[in-house]
Amino acid sequence: QVQLVESGGGLVQAGETLRLSCAASGRTFSSYGMGWFRQAPGKEREFVAAISWNGGSTYYGDSMKGRFTISRDNAKNTMYLQMNSLKPEDTAVYYCAAVPSLTVVTTARLYRYWGQGTQVTVSS
Protein backbone atom coordinates (compact mmCIF):
# COMPACT_ATOMS: atom_id res chain seq x y z
CA GLN A 1 0.00 0.00 0.00
CA VAL A 2 1.28 3.45 -0.92
CA GLN A 3 -0.32 6.71 0.09
CA LEU A 4 0.51 9.83 -1.86
CA VAL A 5 0.09 13.47 -0.86
CA GLU A 6 0.72 16.32 -3.28
CA SER A 7 1.65 19.86 -2.27
CA GLY A 8 3.01 23.03 -3.81
CA GLY A 9 0.17 24.09 -6.01
CA GLY A 10 -1.10 27.65 -6.13
CA LEU A 11 -1.90 30.72 -8.18
CA VAL A 12 0.89 32.21 -10.29
CA GLN A 13 1.21 34.48 -13.28
CA ALA A 14 2.22 33.35 -16.73
CA GLY A 15 5.96 32.87 -17.01
CA GLU A 16 6.44 32.10 -13.34
CA THR A 17 7.50 28.84 -11.73
CA LEU A 18 6.10 26.31 -9.28
CA ARG A 19 7.52 23.19 -7.70
CA LEU A 20 5.14 20.41 -6.83
CA SER A 21 6.00 17.71 -4.32
CA CYS A 22 4.53 14.26 -3.85
CA ALA A 23 5.22 12.64 -0.49
CA ALA A 24 4.78 8.87 -0.34
CA SER A 25 4.22 6.66 2.66
CA GLY A 26 5.53 3.14 2.95
CA ARG A 27 8.90 1.51 2.72
CA THR A 28 8.68 0.45 -0.91
CA PHE A 29 8.67 3.84 -2.64
CA SER A 30 11.79 2.93 -4.61
CA SER A 31 10.00 -0.11 -6.02
CA TYR A 32 7.55 2.04 -7.94
CA GLY A 33 7.67 4.04 -11.08
CA MET A 34 6.08 7.42 -10.51
CA GLY A 35 4.19 9.88 -12.63
CA TRP A 36 2.38 13.21 -12.77
CA PHE A 37 -0.94 13.69 -14.52
CA ARG A 38 -3.24 16.68 -14.74
CA GLN A 39 -6.88 17.35 -15.43
CA ALA A 40 -8.42 20.66 -16.38
CA PRO A 41 -12.17 21.33 -16.04
CA GLY A 42 -14.10 19.69 -18.85
CA LYS A 43 -11.03 17.92 -20.20
CA GLU A 44 -9.66 14.41 -20.00
CA ARG A 45 -6.80 13.51 -17.72
CA GLU A 46 -3.47 14.25 -19.39
CA PHE A 47 -0.07 12.68 -18.94
CA VAL A 48 2.53 15.17 -17.70
CA ALA A 49 5.71 13.28 -16.82
CA ALA A 50 6.98 9.97 -15.52
CA ILE A 51 10.14 8.71 -13.85
CA SER A 52 11.63 5.28 -13.32
CA TRP A 53 12.32 3.78 -9.92
CA ASN A 54 15.81 5.24 -9.58
CA GLY A 55 15.30 8.41 -11.57
CA GLY A 56 17.47 7.14 -14.37
CA SER A 57 14.74 7.44 -16.98
CA THR A 58 12.19 10.19 -17.48
CA TYR A 59 9.53 10.98 -20.05
CA TYR A 60 7.41 14.05 -20.69
CA GLY A 61 4.24 14.99 -22.45
CA ASP A 62 4.88 17.00 -25.60
CA SER A 63 3.68 20.34 -24.23
CA MET A 64 5.83 19.97 -21.11
CA LYS A 65 9.15 19.19 -22.72
CA GLY A 66 11.75 21.82 -22.00
CA ARG A 67 9.63 23.49 -19.31
CA PHE A 68 8.95 20.80 -16.71
CA THR A 69 11.42 18.58 -14.87
CA ILE A 70 10.48 15.48 -12.91
CA SER A 71 12.76 14.11 -10.22
CA ARG A 72 12.65 11.92 -7.14
CA ASP A 73 14.52 11.44 -3.88
CA ASN A 74 14.06 7.86 -2.72
CA ALA A 75 15.75 8.61 0.61
CA LYS A 76 12.96 11.11 1.31
CA ASN A 77 10.16 9.12 -0.33
CA THR A 78 9.36 12.18 -2.39
CA MET A 79 8.86 13.03 -6.04
CA TYR A 80 8.99 16.52 -7.52
CA LEU A 81 7.77 18.40 -10.55
CA GLN A 82 9.59 21.63 -11.33
CA MET A 83 7.43 23.73 -13.62
CA ASN A 84 9.01 26.70 -15.37
CA SER A 85 7.60 29.19 -17.86
CA LEU A 86 4.07 28.37 -16.84
CA LYS A 87 1.24 29.14 -19.24
CA PRO A 88 -2.49 29.67 -18.63
CA GLU A 89 -3.13 26.36 -20.41
CA ASP A 90 -1.17 24.62 -17.63
CA THR A 91 -4.04 25.39 -15.26
CA ALA A 92 -5.35 22.09 -13.88
CA VAL A 93 -5.44 19.80 -10.90
CA TYR A 94 -2.14 17.93 -10.79
CA TYR A 95 -2.04 14.37 -9.50
CA CYS A 96 0.89 12.18 -8.61
CA ALA A 97 0.62 8.44 -9.02
CA ALA A 98 2.60 5.26 -8.41
CA VAL A 99 2.82 2.23 -10.67
CA PRO A 100 4.28 -1.17 -9.70
CA SER A 101 6.94 -1.00 -12.37
CA LEU A 102 10.63 -0.15 -12.32
CA THR A 103 10.42 1.54 -15.72
CA VAL A 104 8.77 4.67 -17.06
CA VAL A 105 5.02 4.28 -17.56
CA THR A 106 2.89 6.84 -19.38
CA THR A 107 -0.50 5.09 -19.33
CA ALA A 108 -2.74 6.31 -16.52
CA ARG A 109 -4.79 3.12 -16.20
CA LEU A 110 -1.67 1.18 -15.23
CA TYR A 111 -1.05 3.34 -12.16
CA ARG A 112 -2.23 1.74 -8.95
CA TYR A 113 -2.06 4.54 -6.39
CA TRP A 114 -3.12 8.17 -6.73
CA GLY A 115 -2.89 11.29 -4.63
CA GLN A 116 -5.78 13.67 -4.01
CA GLY A 117 -4.44 16.34 -6.33
CA THR A 118 -3.20 19.90 -6.01
CA GLN A 119 -4.60 22.88 -7.91
CA VAL A 120 -2.34 24.89 -10.19
CA THR A 121 -3.77 28.09 -11.62
CA VAL A 122 -1.83 30.24 -14.06
CA SER A 123 -3.20 33.69 -14.82
CA SER A 124 -2.45 35.58 -17.99
Tab-separated table of N, CA and C in Angstrom:
chain	number	residue	atom	x	y	z
A	1	GLN	N	0.843	-1.189	0.000
A	1	GLN	CA	0.000	0.000	0.000
A	1	GLN	C	0.883	1.246	0.000
A	2	VAL	N	0.555	2.183	-0.846
A	2	VAL	CA	1.281	3.445	-0.924
A	2	VAL	C	0.272	4.573	-0.850
A	3	GLN	N	0.511	5.514	0.022
A	3	GLN	CA	-0.321	6.707	0.091
A	3	GLN	C	0.479	7.896	-0.402
A	4	LEU	N	-0.171	8.707	-1.208
A	4	LEU	CA	0.507	9.826	-1.859
A	4	LEU	C	-0.174	11.133	-1.503
A	5	VAL	N	0.632	12.152	-1.206
A	5	VAL	CA	0.085	13.468	-0.861
A	5	VAL	C	0.857	14.524	-1.646
A	6	GLU	N	0.111	15.254	-2.503
A	6	GLU	CA	0.723	16.323	-3.280
A	6	GLU	C	0.690	17.638	-2.512
A	7	SER	N	1.625	18.504	-2.840
A	7	SER	CA	1.648	19.858	-2.273
A	7	SER	C	2.399	20.761	-3.240
A	8	GLY	N	2.260	22.070	-3.014
A	8	GLY	CA	3.012	23.027	-3.809
A	8	GLY	C	2.223	23.763	-4.865
A	9	GLY	N	0.968	23.394	-5.027
A	9	GLY	CA	0.166	24.087	-6.014
A	9	GLY	C	-0.153	25.508	-5.557
A	10	GLY	N	-0.736	26.282	-6.471
A	10	GLY	CA	-1.100	27.646	-6.126
A	10	GLY	C	-1.451	28.456	-7.344
A	11	LEU	N	-1.560	29.763	-7.126
A	11	LEU	CA	-1.901	30.718	-8.176
A	11	LEU	C	-0.644	31.514	-8.537
A	12	VAL	N	-0.268	31.459	-9.809
A	12	VAL	CA	0.886	32.207	-10.293
A	12	VAL	C	0.532	32.901	-11.598
A	13	GLN	N	1.394	33.805	-11.999
A	13	GLN	CA	1.206	34.480	-13.278
A	13	GLN	C	1.971	33.741	-14.375
A	14	ALA	N	1.548	33.965	-15.592
A	14	ALA	CA	2.222	33.349	-16.735
A	14	ALA	C	3.701	33.705	-16.719
A	15	GLY	N	4.524	32.687	-17.009
A	15	GLY	CA	5.963	32.875	-17.009
A	15	GLY	C	6.655	32.532	-15.707
A	16	GLU	N	5.861	32.406	-14.646
A	16	GLU	CA	6.444	32.102	-13.339
A	16	GLU	C	6.660	30.602	-13.163
A	17	THR	N	7.161	30.241	-11.983
A	17	THR	CA	7.496	28.842	-11.731
A	17	THR	C	6.763	28.324	-10.496
A	18	LEU	N	6.617	27.017	-10.441
A	18	LEU	CA	6.101	26.306	-9.279
A	18	LEU	C	6.832	24.986	-9.166
A	19	ARG	N	6.948	24.505	-7.934
A	19	ARG	CA	7.523	23.191	-7.700
A	19	ARG	C	6.532	22.364	-6.898
A	20	LEU	N	6.048	21.316	-7.512
A	20	LEU	CA	5.140	20.408	-6.832
A	20	LEU	C	5.935	19.290	-6.157
A	21	SER	N	5.414	18.850	-5.031
A	21	SER	CA	5.998	17.711	-4.324
A	21	SER	C	4.949	16.632	-4.144
A	22	CYS	N	5.406	15.409	-4.100
A	22	CYS	CA	4.531	14.264	-3.853
A	22	CYS	C	5.215	13.406	-2.788
A	23	ALA	N	4.662	13.418	-1.593
A	23	ALA	CA	5.218	12.640	-0.487
A	23	ALA	C	4.526	11.288	-0.416
A	24	ALA	N	5.324	10.232	-0.355
A	24	ALA	CA	4.785	8.871	-0.336
A	24	ALA	C	5.041	8.217	1.006
A	25	SER	N	4.057	7.450	1.445
A	25	SER	CA	4.219	6.660	2.658
A	25	SER	C	4.655	5.257	2.278
A	26	GLY	N	5.133	4.515	3.230
A	26	GLY	CA	5.525	3.140	2.950
A	26	GLY	C	7.014	3.002	2.712
A	27	ARG	N	7.479	1.777	2.842
A	27	ARG	CA	8.904	1.513	2.725
A	27	ARG	C	9.321	1.085	1.333
A	28	THR	N	8.373	1.003	0.403
A	28	THR	CA	8.677	0.454	-0.909
A	28	THR	C	8.610	1.492	-2.010
A	29	PHE	N	8.771	2.761	-1.645
A	29	PHE	CA	8.673	3.836	-2.640
A	29	PHE	C	9.607	3.585	-3.812
A	30	SER	N	10.810	3.120	-3.542
A	30	SER	CA	11.791	2.927	-4.611
A	30	SER	C	11.447	1.757	-5.519
A	31	SER	N	10.421	1.007	-5.172
A	31	SER	CA	9.996	-0.107	-6.019
A	31	SER	C	8.992	0.313	-7.082
A	32	TYR	N	8.595	1.561	-7.047
A	32	TYR	CA	7.548	2.044	-7.939
A	32	TYR	C	8.064	3.066	-8.932
A	33	GLY	N	7.580	2.927	-10.165
A	33	GLY	CA	7.673	4.042	-11.078
A	33	GLY	C	6.650	5.089	-10.647
A	34	MET	N	6.952	6.332	-10.947
A	34	MET	CA	6.080	7.423	-10.513
A	34	MET	C	5.724	8.319	-11.692
A	35	GLY	N	4.598	9.000	-11.561
A	35	GLY	CA	4.194	9.884	-12.634
A	35	GLY	C	3.363	11.048	-12.135
A	36	TRP	N	3.274	12.055	-12.985
A	36	TRP	CA	2.384	13.206	-12.775
A	36	TRP	C	1.375	13.248	-13.918
A	37	PHE	N	0.143	13.498	-13.563
A	37	PHE	CA	-0.939	13.689	-14.521
A	37	PHE	C	-1.669	14.962	-14.126
A	38	ARG	N	-2.444	15.498	-15.053
A	38	ARG	CA	-3.237	16.683	-14.735
A	38	ARG	C	-4.578	16.594	-15.420
A	39	GLN	N	-5.540	17.311	-14.847
A	39	GLN	CA	-6.879	17.351	-15.435
A	39	GLN	C	-7.453	18.743	-15.255
A	40	ALA	N	-7.793	19.346	-16.375
A	40	ALA	CA	-8.425	20.655	-16.378
A	40	ALA	C	-9.938	20.467	-16.448
A	41	PRO	N	-10.712	21.447	-16.007
A	41	PRO	CA	-12.173	21.330	-16.043
A	41	PRO	C	-12.680	21.038	-17.450
A	42	GLY	N	-13.512	20.027	-17.566
A	42	GLY	CA	-14.096	19.686	-18.850
A	42	GLY	C	-13.184	18.954	-19.803
A	43	LYS	N	-11.989	18.609	-19.335
A	43	LYS	CA	-11.033	17.921	-20.200
A	43	LYS	C	-10.655	16.577	-19.605
A	44	GLU	N	-10.117	15.715	-20.459
A	44	GLU	CA	-9.665	14.414	-20.004
A	44	GLU	C	-8.342	14.546	-19.248
A	45	ARG	N	-8.076	13.546	-18.424
A	45	ARG	CA	-6.804	13.508	-17.716
A	45	ARG	C	-5.659	13.413	-18.718
A	46	GLU	N	-4.587	14.132	-18.460
A	46	GLU	CA	-3.470	14.253	-19.389
A	46	GLU	C	-2.176	13.829	-18.719
A	47	PHE	N	-1.380	13.067	-19.432
A	47	PHE	CA	-0.068	12.676	-18.935
A	47	PHE	C	0.863	13.888	-18.933
A	48	VAL	N	1.588	14.060	-17.836
A	48	VAL	CA	2.525	15.171	-17.704
A	48	VAL	C	3.968	14.675	-17.782
A	49	ALA	N	4.327	13.762	-16.879
A	49	ALA	CA	5.706	13.280	-16.818
A	49	ALA	C	5.754	12.001	-16.009
A	50	ALA	N	6.787	11.203	-16.256
A	50	ALA	CA	6.981	9.965	-15.517
A	50	ALA	C	8.467	9.735	-15.281
A	51	ILE	N	8.760	8.965	-14.235
A	51	ILE	CA	10.145	8.712	-13.854
A	51	ILE	C	10.274	7.273	-13.391
A	52	SER	N	11.392	6.665	-13.713
A	52	SER	CA	11.633	5.285	-13.320
A	52	SER	C	12.003	5.197	-11.847
A	53	TRP	N	12.139	4.001	-11.344
A	53	TRP	CA	12.319	3.782	-9.920
A	53	TRP	C	13.527	4.498	-9.336
A	54	ASN	N	14.581	4.621	-10.100
A	54	ASN	CA	15.807	5.241	-9.585
A	54	ASN	C	16.080	6.613	-10.185
A	55	GLY	N	15.115	7.106	-10.952
A	55	GLY	CA	15.301	8.414	-11.567
A	55	GLY	C	16.145	8.392	-12.814
A	56	GLY	N	16.577	7.229	-13.231
A	56	GLY	CA	17.468	7.143	-14.369
A	56	GLY	C	16.809	7.403	-15.713
A	57	SER	N	15.494	7.207	-15.743
A	57	SER	CA	14.744	7.439	-16.982
A	57	SER	C	13.565	8.345	-16.687
A	58	THR	N	13.332	9.287	-17.595
A	58	THR	CA	12.194	10.190	-17.480
A	58	THR	C	11.530	10.343	-18.843
A	59	TYR	N	10.273	10.769	-18.807
A	59	TYR	CA	9.535	10.981	-20.053
A	59	TYR	C	8.524	12.073	-19.804
A	60	TYR	N	8.287	12.895	-20.843
A	60	TYR	CA	7.410	14.050	-20.692
A	60	TYR	C	6.360	14.104	-21.791
A	61	GLY	N	5.220	14.674	-21.439
A	61	GLY	CA	4.245	14.991	-22.450
A	61	GLY	C	4.794	16.079	-23.368
A	62	ASP	N	4.298	16.107	-24.586
A	62	ASP	CA	4.877	16.996	-25.595
A	62	ASP	C	4.863	18.464	-25.169
A	63	SER	N	3.786	18.921	-24.575
A	63	SER	CA	3.681	20.337	-24.233
A	63	SER	C	4.487	20.707	-22.990
A	64	MET	N	5.042	19.732	-22.312
A	64	MET	CA	5.826	19.975	-21.112
A	64	MET	C	7.331	19.925	-21.352
A	65	LYS	N	7.731	19.354	-22.448
A	65	LYS	CA	9.154	19.192	-22.718
A	65	LYS	C	9.860	20.547	-22.755
A	66	GLY	N	10.974	20.597	-22.040
A	66	GLY	CA	11.750	21.824	-21.996
A	66	GLY	C	11.304	22.808	-20.933
A	67	ARG	N	10.132	22.591	-20.352
A	67	ARG	CA	9.630	23.493	-19.310
A	67	ARG	C	9.518	22.804	-17.943
A	68	PHE	N	9.158	21.543	-17.946
A	68	PHE	CA	8.952	20.796	-16.707
A	68	PHE	C	10.093	19.809	-16.493
A	69	THR	N	10.416	19.568	-15.224
A	69	THR	CA	11.421	18.579	-14.869
A	69	THR	C	10.911	17.716	-13.724
A	70	ILE	N	10.887	16.417	-13.941
A	70	ILE	CA	10.476	15.479	-12.911
A	70	ILE	C	11.717	14.894	-12.252
A	71	SER	N	11.636	14.693	-10.950
A	71	SER	CA	12.757	14.111	-10.217
A	71	SER	C	12.213	13.395	-8.985
A	72	ARG	N	13.071	12.630	-8.346
A	72	ARG	CA	12.653	11.924	-7.136
A	72	ARG	C	13.836	11.767	-6.200
A	73	ASP	N	13.516	11.678	-4.916
A	73	ASP	CA	14.516	11.439	-3.879
A	73	ASP	C	14.031	10.239	-3.073
A	74	ASN	N	14.547	9.072	-3.380
A	74	ASN	CA	14.062	7.861	-2.716
A	74	ASN	C	14.375	7.850	-1.222
A	75	ALA	N	15.424	8.544	-0.812
A	75	ALA	CA	15.748	8.613	0.612
A	75	ALA	C	14.687	9.387	1.385
A	76	LYS	N	14.006	10.298	0.684
A	76	LYS	CA	12.960	11.112	1.311
A	76	LYS	C	11.556	10.667	0.920
A	77	ASN	N	11.466	9.593	0.139
A	77	ASN	CA	10.155	9.117	-0.326
A	77	ASN	C	9.353	10.239	-0.989
A	78	THR	N	10.008	11.010	-1.810
A	78	THR	CA	9.361	12.182	-2.394
A	78	THR	C	9.699	12.317	-3.875
A	79	MET	N	8.691	12.726	-4.629
A	79	MET	CA	8.865	13.032	-6.039
A	79	MET	C	8.548	14.507	-6.244
A	80	TYR	N	9.168	15.098	-7.264
A	80	TYR	CA	8.989	16.519	-7.516
A	80	TYR	C	8.632	16.769	-8.974
A	81	LEU	N	8.002	17.916	-9.196
A	81	LEU	CA	7.775	18.401	-10.551
A	81	LEU	C	8.094	19.891	-10.555
A	82	GLN	N	9.213	20.243	-11.163
A	82	GLN	CA	9.592	21.635	-11.328
A	82	GLN	C	8.949	22.152	-12.605
A	83	MET	N	8.149	23.187	-12.469
A	83	MET	CA	7.426	23.726	-13.620
A	83	MET	C	7.876	25.160	-13.863
A	84	ASN	N	8.524	25.370	-14.988
A	84	ASN	CA	9.007	26.696	-15.370
A	84	ASN	C	8.186	27.244	-16.539
A	85	SER	N	8.277	28.537	-16.735
A	85	SER	CA	7.598	29.195	-17.864
A	85	SER	C	6.142	28.756	-17.965
A	86	LEU	N	5.446	28.844	-16.868
A	86	LEU	CA	4.066	28.375	-16.844
A	86	LEU	C	3.167	29.204	-17.743
A	87	LYS	N	2.190	28.529	-18.324
A	87	LYS	CA	1.245	29.140	-19.238
A	87	LYS	C	-0.172	28.983	-18.692
A	88	PRO	N	-1.098	29.828	-19.090
A	88	PRO	CA	-2.486	29.666	-18.626
A	88	PRO	C	-3.049	28.283	-18.946
A	89	GLU	N	-2.625	27.694	-20.036
A	89	GLU	CA	-3.126	26.358	-20.406
A	89	GLU	C	-2.576	25.251	-19.513
A	90	ASP	N	-1.651	25.586	-18.620
A	90	ASP	CA	-1.171	24.617	-17.634
A	90	ASP	C	-2.101	24.537	-16.420
A	91	THR	N	-3.093	25.397	-16.376
A	91	THR	CA	-4.043	25.386	-15.260
A	91	THR	C	-4.792	24.064	-15.203
A	92	ALA	N	-4.725	23.402	-14.055
A	92	ALA	CA	-5.349	22.091	-13.885
A	92	ALA	C	-5.113	21.615	-12.459
A	93	VAL	N	-5.785	20.527	-12.118
A	93	VAL	CA	-5.439	19.803	-10.896
A	93	VAL	C	-4.351	18.794	-11.267
A	94	TYR	N	-3.282	18.807	-10.527
A	94	TYR	CA	-2.143	17.930	-10.793
A	94	TYR	C	-2.147	16.787	-9.780
A	95	TYR	N	-2.017	15.575	-10.323
A	95	TYR	CA	-2.038	14.372	-9.504
A	95	TYR	C	-0.712	13.623	-9.629
A	96	CYS	N	-0.229	13.106	-8.521
A	96	CYS	CA	0.886	12.181	-8.612
A	96	CYS	C	0.351	10.763	-8.457
A	97	ALA	N	1.078	9.822	-9.014
A	97	ALA	CA	0.622	8.443	-9.021
A	97	ALA	C	1.816	7.497	-9.006
A	98	ALA	N	1.564	6.291	-8.509
A	98	ALA	CA	2.597	5.265	-8.405
A	98	ALA	C	2.169	4.019	-9.150
A	99	VAL	N	3.089	3.431	-9.879
A	99	VAL	CA	2.823	2.232	-10.673
A	99	VAL	C	3.836	1.156	-10.276
A	100	PRO	N	3.360	-0.088	-10.100
A	100	PRO	CA	4.283	-1.165	-9.703
A	100	PRO	C	5.157	-1.614	-10.864
A	101	SER	N	6.040	-0.737	-11.262
A	101	SER	CA	6.944	-1.001	-12.370
A	101	SER	C	8.236	-0.242	-12.112
A	102	LEU	N	9.351	-0.817	-12.507
A	102	LEU	CA	10.625	-0.146	-12.322
A	102	LEU	C	10.933	0.819	-13.468
A	103	THR	N	10.137	0.728	-14.534
A	103	THR	CA	10.422	1.544	-15.715
A	103	THR	C	9.450	2.721	-15.800
A	104	VAL	N	9.652	3.540	-16.812
A	104	VAL	CA	8.770	4.674	-17.056
A	104	VAL	C	7.446	4.174	-17.638
A	105	VAL	N	6.354	4.650	-17.095
A	105	VAL	CA	5.024	4.281	-17.564
A	105	VAL	C	4.219	5.542	-17.828
A	106	THR	N	3.628	5.631	-19.010
A	106	THR	CA	2.890	6.845	-19.377
A	106	THR	C	1.382	6.642	-19.405
A	107	THR	N	0.920	5.420	-19.241
A	107	THR	CA	-0.498	5.095	-19.334
A	107	THR	C	-1.152	5.173	-17.969
A	108	ALA	N	-2.130	6.062	-17.824
A	108	ALA	CA	-2.742	6.315	-16.518
A	108	ALA	C	-3.393	5.072	-15.916
A	109	ARG	N	-4.036	4.260	-16.731
A	109	ARG	CA	-4.793	3.117	-16.198
A	109	ARG	C	-3.901	2.063	-15.565
A	110	LEU	N	-2.597	2.144	-15.816
A	110	LEU	CA	-1.665	1.182	-15.234
A	110	LEU	C	-1.205	1.589	-13.831
A	111	TYR	N	-1.474	2.851	-13.475
A	111	TYR	CA	-1.045	3.337	-12.164
A	111	TYR	C	-1.996	2.829	-11.088
A	112	ARG	N	-1.424	2.376	-9.990
A	112	ARG	CA	-2.228	1.740	-8.945
A	112	ARG	C	-2.638	2.716	-7.851
A	113	TYR	N	-1.786	3.640	-7.505
A	113	TYR	CA	-2.062	4.543	-6.391
A	113	TYR	C	-2.042	5.993	-6.874
A	114	TRP	N	-2.960	6.779	-6.322
A	114	TRP	CA	-3.116	8.172	-6.729
A	114	TRP	C	-3.224	9.073	-5.511
A	115	GLY	N	-2.686	10.283	-5.646
A	115	GLY	CA	-2.889	11.292	-4.627
A	115	GLY	C	-4.211	12.010	-4.831
A	116	GLN	N	-4.494	12.958	-3.961
A	116	GLN	CA	-5.776	13.667	-4.006
A	116	GLN	C	-5.746	14.857	-4.949
A	117	GLY	N	-4.565	15.249	-5.373
A	117	GLY	CA	-4.436	16.337	-6.329
A	117	GLY	C	-4.133	17.670	-5.681
A	118	THR	N	-3.477	18.544	-6.447
A	118	THR	CA	-3.199	19.904	-6.006
A	118	THR	C	-3.484	20.849	-7.167
A	119	GLN	N	-4.159	21.941	-6.874
A	119	GLN	CA	-4.599	22.876	-7.914
A	119	GLN	C	-3.459	23.804	-8.316
A	120	VAL	N	-3.274	23.922	-9.612
A	120	VAL	CA	-2.343	24.893	-10.185
A	120	VAL	C	-3.145	25.815	-11.087
A	121	THR	N	-3.059	27.105	-10.824
A	121	THR	CA	-3.770	28.090	-11.621
A	121	THR	C	-2.772	29.113	-12.124
A	122	VAL	N	-2.755	29.304	-13.435
A	122	VAL	CA	-1.831	30.241	-14.058
A	122	VAL	C	-2.651	31.346	-14.715
A	123	SER	N	-2.465	32.552	-14.262
A	123	SER	CA	-3.205	33.689	-14.816
A	123	SER	C	-2.395	34.357	-15.923
A	124	SER	N	-3.118	34.930	-16.851
A	124	SER	CA	-2.448	35.580	-17.994
A	124	SER	C	-2.151	37.034	-17.708
